[in-house]
Short mmCIF file of N, CA and C in Angstrom, two decimals:
data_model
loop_
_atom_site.label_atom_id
_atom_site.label_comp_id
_atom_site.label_asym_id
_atom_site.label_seq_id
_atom_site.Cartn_x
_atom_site.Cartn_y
_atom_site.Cartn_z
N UNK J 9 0.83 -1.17 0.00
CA UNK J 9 0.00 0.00 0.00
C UNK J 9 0.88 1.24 0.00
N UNK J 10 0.40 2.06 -0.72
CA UNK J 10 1.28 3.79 -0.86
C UNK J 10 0.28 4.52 -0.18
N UNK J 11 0.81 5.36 0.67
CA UNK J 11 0.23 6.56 1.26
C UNK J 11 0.87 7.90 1.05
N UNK J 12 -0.03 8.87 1.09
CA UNK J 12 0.69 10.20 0.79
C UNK J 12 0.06 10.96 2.18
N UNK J 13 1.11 11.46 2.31
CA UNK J 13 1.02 12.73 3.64
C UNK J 13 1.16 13.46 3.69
N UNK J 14 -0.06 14.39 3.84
CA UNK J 14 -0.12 15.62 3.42
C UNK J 14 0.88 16.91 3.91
N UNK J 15 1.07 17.95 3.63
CA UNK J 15 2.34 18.51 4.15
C UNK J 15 2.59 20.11 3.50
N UNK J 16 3.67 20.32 3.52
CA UNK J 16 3.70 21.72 2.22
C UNK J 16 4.04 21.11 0.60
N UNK J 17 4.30 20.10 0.02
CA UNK J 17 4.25 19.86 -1.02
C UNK J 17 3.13 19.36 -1.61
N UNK J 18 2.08 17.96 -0.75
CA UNK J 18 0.96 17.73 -1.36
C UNK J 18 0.05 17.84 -0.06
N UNK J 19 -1.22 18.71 -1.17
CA UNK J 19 -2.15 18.72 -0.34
C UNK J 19 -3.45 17.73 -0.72
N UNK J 20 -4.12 17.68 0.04
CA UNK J 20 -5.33 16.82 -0.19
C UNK J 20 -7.04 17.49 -0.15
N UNK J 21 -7.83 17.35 -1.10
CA UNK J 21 -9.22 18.39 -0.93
C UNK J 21 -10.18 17.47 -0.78
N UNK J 22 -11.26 16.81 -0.22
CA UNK J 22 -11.94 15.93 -0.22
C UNK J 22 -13.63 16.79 -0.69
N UNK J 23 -14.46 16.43 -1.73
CA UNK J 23 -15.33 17.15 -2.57
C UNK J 23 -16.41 16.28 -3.05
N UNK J 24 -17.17 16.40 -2.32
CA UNK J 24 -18.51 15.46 -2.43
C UNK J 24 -18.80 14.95 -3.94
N UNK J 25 -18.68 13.78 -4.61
CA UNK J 25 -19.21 13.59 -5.51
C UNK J 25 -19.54 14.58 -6.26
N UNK J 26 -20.75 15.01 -6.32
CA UNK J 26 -21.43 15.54 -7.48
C UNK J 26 -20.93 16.81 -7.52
N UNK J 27 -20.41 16.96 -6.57
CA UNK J 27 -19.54 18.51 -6.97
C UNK J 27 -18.12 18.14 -7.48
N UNK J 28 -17.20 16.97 -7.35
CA UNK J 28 -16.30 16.61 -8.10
C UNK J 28 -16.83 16.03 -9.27
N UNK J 29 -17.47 15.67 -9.88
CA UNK J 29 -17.93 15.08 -11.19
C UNK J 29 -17.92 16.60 -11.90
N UNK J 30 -18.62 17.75 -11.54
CA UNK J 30 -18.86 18.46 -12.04
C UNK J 30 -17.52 19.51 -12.72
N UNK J 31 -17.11 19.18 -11.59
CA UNK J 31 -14.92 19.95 -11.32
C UNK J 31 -14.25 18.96 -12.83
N UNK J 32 -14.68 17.58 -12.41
CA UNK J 32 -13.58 16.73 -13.09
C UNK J 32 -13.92 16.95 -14.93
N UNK J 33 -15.38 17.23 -14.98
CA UNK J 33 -15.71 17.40 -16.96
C UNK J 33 -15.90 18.42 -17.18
N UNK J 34 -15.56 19.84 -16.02
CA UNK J 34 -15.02 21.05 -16.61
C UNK J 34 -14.38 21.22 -17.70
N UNK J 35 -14.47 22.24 -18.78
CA UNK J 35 -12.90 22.05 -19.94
C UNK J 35 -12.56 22.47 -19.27
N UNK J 36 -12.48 23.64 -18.50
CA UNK J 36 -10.93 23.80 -17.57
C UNK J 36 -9.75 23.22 -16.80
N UNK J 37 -10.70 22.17 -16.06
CA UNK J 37 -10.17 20.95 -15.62
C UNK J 37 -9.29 19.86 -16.59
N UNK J 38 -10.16 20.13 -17.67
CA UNK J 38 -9.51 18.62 -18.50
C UNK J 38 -8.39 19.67 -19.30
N UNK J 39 -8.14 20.92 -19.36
CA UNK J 39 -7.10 21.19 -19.76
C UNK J 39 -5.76 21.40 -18.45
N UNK J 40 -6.19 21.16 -17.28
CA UNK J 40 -5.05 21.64 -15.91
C UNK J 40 -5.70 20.88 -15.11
N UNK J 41 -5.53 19.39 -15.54
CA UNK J 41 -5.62 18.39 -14.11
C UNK J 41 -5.40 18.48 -13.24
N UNK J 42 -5.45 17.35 -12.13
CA UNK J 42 -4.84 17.13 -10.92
C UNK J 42 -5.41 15.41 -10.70
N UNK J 43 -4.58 15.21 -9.95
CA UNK J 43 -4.56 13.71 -9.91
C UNK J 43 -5.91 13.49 -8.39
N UNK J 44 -7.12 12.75 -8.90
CA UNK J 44 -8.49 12.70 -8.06
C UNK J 44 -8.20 11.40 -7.68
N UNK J 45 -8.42 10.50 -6.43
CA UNK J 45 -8.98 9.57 -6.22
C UNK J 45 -9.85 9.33 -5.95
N UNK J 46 -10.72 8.56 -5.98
CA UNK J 46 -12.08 7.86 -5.84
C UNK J 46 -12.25 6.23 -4.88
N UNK J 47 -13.63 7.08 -3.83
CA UNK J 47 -13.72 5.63 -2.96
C UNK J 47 -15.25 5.64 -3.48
N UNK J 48 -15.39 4.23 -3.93
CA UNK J 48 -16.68 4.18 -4.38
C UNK J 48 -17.53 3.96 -3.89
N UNK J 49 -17.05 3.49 -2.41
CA UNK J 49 -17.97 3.28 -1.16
C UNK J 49 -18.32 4.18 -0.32
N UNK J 50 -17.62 5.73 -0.68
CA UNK J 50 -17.50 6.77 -0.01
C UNK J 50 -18.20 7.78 -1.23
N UNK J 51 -18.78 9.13 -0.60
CA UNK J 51 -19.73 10.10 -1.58
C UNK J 51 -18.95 10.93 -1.68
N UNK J 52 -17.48 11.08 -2.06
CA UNK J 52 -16.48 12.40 -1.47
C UNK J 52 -15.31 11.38 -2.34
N UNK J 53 -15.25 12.39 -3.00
CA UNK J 53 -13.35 11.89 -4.28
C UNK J 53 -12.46 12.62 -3.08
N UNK J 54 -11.24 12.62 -3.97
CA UNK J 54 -9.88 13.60 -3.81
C UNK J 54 -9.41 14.12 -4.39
N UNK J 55 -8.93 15.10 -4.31
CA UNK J 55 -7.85 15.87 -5.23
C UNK J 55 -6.78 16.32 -4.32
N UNK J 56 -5.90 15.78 -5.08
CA UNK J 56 -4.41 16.17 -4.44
C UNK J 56 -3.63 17.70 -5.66
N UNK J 57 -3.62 18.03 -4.67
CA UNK J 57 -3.36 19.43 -4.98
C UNK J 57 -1.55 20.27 -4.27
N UNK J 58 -1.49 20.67 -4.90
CA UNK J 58 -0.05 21.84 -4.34
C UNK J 58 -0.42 23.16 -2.73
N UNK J 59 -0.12 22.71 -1.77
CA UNK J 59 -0.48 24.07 -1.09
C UNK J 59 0.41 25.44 -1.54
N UNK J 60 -0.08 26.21 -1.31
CA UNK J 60 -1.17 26.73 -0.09
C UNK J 60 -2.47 26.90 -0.34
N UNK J 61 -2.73 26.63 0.94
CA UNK J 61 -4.57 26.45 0.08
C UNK J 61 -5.14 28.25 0.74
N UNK J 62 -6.27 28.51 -0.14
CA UNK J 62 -6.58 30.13 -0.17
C UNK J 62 -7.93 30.00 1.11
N UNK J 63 -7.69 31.08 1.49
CA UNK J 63 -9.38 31.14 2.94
C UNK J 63 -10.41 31.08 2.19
N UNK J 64 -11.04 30.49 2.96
CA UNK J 64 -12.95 30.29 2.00
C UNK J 64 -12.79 29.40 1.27
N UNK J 65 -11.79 28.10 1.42
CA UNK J 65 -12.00 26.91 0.17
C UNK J 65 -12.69 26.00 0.89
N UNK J 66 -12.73 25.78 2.30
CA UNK J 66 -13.58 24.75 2.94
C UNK J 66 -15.14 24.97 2.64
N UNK J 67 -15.91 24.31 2.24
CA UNK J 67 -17.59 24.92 2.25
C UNK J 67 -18.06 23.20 2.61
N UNK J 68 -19.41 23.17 3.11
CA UNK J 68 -20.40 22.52 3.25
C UNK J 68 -19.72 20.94 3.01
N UNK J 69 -19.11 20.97 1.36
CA UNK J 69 -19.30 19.67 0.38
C UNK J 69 -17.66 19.89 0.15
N UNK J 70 -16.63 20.65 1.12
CA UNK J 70 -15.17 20.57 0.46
C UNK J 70 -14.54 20.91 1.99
N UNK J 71 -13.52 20.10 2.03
CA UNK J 71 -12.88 19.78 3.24
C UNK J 71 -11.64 19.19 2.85
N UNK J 72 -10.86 20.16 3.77
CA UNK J 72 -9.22 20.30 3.17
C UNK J 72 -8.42 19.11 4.84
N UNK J 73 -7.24 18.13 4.08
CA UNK J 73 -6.76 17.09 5.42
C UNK J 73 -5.94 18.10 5.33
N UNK J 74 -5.76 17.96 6.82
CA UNK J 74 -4.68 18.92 7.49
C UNK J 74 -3.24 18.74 7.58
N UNK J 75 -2.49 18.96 7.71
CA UNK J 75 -0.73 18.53 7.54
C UNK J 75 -0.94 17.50 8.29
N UNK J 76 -0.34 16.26 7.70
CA UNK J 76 -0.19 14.95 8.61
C UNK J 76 -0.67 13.84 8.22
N UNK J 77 -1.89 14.38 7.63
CA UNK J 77 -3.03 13.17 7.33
C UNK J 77 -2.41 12.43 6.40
N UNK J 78 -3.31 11.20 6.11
CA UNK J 78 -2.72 10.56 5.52
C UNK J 78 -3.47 9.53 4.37
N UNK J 79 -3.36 9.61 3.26
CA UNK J 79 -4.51 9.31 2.21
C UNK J 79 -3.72 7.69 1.43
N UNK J 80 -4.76 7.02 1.53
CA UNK J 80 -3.92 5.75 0.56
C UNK J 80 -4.20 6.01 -0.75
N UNK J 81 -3.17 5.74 -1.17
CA UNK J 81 -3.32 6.30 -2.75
C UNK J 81 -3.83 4.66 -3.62
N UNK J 82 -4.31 4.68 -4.90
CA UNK J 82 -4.64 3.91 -5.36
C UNK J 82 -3.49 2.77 -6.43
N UNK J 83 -3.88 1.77 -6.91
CA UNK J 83 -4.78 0.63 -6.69
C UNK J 83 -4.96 0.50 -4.82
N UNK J 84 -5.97 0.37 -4.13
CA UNK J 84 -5.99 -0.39 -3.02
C UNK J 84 -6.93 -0.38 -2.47
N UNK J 85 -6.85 -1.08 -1.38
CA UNK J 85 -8.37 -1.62 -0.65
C UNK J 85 -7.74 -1.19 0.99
N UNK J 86 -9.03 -0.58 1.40
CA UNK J 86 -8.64 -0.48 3.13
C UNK J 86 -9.99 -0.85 3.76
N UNK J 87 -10.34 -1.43 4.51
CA UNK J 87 -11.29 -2.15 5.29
C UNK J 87 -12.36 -2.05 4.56
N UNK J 88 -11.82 -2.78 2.89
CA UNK J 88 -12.77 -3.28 2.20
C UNK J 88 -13.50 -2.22 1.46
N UNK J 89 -12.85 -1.35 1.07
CA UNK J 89 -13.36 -0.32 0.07
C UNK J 89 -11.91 0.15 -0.58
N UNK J 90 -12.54 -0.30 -1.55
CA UNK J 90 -11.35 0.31 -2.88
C UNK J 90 -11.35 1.68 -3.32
N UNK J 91 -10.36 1.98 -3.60
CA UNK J 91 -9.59 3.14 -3.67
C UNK J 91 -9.22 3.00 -5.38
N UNK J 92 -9.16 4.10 -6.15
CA UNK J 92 -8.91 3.66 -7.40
C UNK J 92 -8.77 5.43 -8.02
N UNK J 93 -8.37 5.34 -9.50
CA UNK J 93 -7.90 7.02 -9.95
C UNK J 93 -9.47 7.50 -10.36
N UNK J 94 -9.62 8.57 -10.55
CA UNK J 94 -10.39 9.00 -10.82
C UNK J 94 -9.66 9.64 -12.12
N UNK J 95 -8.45 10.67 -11.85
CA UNK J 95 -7.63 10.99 -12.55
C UNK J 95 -6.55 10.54 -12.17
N UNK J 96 -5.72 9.96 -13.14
CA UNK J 96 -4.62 9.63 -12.95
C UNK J 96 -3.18 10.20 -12.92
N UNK J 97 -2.50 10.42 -11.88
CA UNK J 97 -1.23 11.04 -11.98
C UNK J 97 -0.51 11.04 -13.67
N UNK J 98 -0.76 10.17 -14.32
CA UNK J 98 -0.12 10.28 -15.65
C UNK J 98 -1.24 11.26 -16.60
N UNK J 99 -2.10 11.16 -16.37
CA UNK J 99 -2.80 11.95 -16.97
C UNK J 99 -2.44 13.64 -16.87
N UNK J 100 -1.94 13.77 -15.67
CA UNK J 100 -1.83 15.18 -15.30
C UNK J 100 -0.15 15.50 -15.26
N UNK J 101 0.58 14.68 -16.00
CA UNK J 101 1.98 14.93 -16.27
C UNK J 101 2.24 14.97 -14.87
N UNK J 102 2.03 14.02 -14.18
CA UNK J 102 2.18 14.54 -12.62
C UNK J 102 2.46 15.38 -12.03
N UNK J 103 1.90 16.87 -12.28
CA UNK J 103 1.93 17.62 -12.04
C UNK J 103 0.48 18.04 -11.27
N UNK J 104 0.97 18.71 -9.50
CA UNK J 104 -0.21 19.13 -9.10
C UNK J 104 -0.67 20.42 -9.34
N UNK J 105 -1.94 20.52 -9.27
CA UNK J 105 -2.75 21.87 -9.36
C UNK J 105 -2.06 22.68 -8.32
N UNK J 106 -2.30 24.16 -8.32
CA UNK J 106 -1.79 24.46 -7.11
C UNK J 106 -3.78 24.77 -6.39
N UNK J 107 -3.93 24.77 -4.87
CA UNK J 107 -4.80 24.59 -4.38
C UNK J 107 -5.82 25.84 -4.92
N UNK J 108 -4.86 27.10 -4.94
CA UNK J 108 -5.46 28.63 -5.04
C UNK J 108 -6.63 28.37 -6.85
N UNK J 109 -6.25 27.41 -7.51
CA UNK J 109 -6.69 26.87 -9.13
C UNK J 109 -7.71 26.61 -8.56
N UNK J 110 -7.59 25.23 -7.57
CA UNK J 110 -8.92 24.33 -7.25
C UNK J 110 -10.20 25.30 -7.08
N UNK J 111 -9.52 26.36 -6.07
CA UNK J 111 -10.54 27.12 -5.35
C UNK J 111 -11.27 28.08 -6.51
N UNK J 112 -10.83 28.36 -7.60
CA UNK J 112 -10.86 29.19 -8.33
C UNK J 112 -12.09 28.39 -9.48
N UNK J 113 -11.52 27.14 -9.67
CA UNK J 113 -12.55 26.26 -10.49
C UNK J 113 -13.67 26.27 -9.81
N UNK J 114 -13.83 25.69 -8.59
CA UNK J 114 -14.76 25.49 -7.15
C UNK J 114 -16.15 26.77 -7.47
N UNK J 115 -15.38 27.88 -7.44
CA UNK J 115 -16.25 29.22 -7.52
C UNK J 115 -16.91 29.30 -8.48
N UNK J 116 -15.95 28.85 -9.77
CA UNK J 116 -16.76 29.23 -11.27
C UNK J 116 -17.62 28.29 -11.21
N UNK J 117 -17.42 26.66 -11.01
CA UNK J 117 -18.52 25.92 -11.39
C UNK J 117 -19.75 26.24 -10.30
N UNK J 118 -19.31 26.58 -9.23
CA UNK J 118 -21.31 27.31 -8.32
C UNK J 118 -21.61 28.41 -9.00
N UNK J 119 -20.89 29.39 -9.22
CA UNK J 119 -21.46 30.42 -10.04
C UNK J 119 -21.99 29.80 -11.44
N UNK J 120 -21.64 28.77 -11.60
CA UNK J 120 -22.60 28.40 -13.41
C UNK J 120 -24.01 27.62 -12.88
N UNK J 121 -24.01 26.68 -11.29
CA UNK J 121 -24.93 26.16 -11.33
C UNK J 121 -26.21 27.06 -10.38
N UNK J 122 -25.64 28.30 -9.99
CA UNK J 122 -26.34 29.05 -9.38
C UNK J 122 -27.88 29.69 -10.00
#
């Protein structure tokens, strides 16, 4: 199993489903990835992201792990729920978003479904 821990190089955003579905078939998104995981047993992806993350990115349906935490990255299974890409680090030249992007996508897509 691989784990990533969160820190000043990667950060982690956890984003309810239907508000990450909506993030992930953005064109904006599909032109400036970031590598998402997905628990399919869980209603909440990931996005691993670059800190620093900007004030006002936590809301309702988005919740940032704090330095330390610790995310299993995919292929894997942890007490029986699989873990798998949503986006894949190769997809995104493994390169992370930086968080201040996320927050920035975050805004535009409520302002379109507003």
């Amino acid at each position: 199993m691989v784990l990533v821990v969160t820190g000043p190089s990667v950060g982690v955003v956890s984003v309810r489903r239907e508000r990450a579905e909506a993030l992930v078939g953005h064109q904006w998104f599909r032109h400036r990835p970031t590598p998402v995981a997905t628990a399919l047993a869980l209603p909440i992806d990931f996005f691993l992201v670059r800190p620093p993350f900007p004030p006002g990115l936590t809301r309702d349906d988005v919740r940032i792990f704090t330095d330390g935490s610790v995310l299993p990255l995919p292929p894997t299974s942890v007490a029986g729920i699989s873990i798998s890409w949503l986006v894949t680090p190769d997809a995104c030249g493994r390169v992370l978003l930086p968080a201040v992007e996320l927050a920035e996508l975050l805004t535009s897509v409520e302002a379109q479904t507003s």
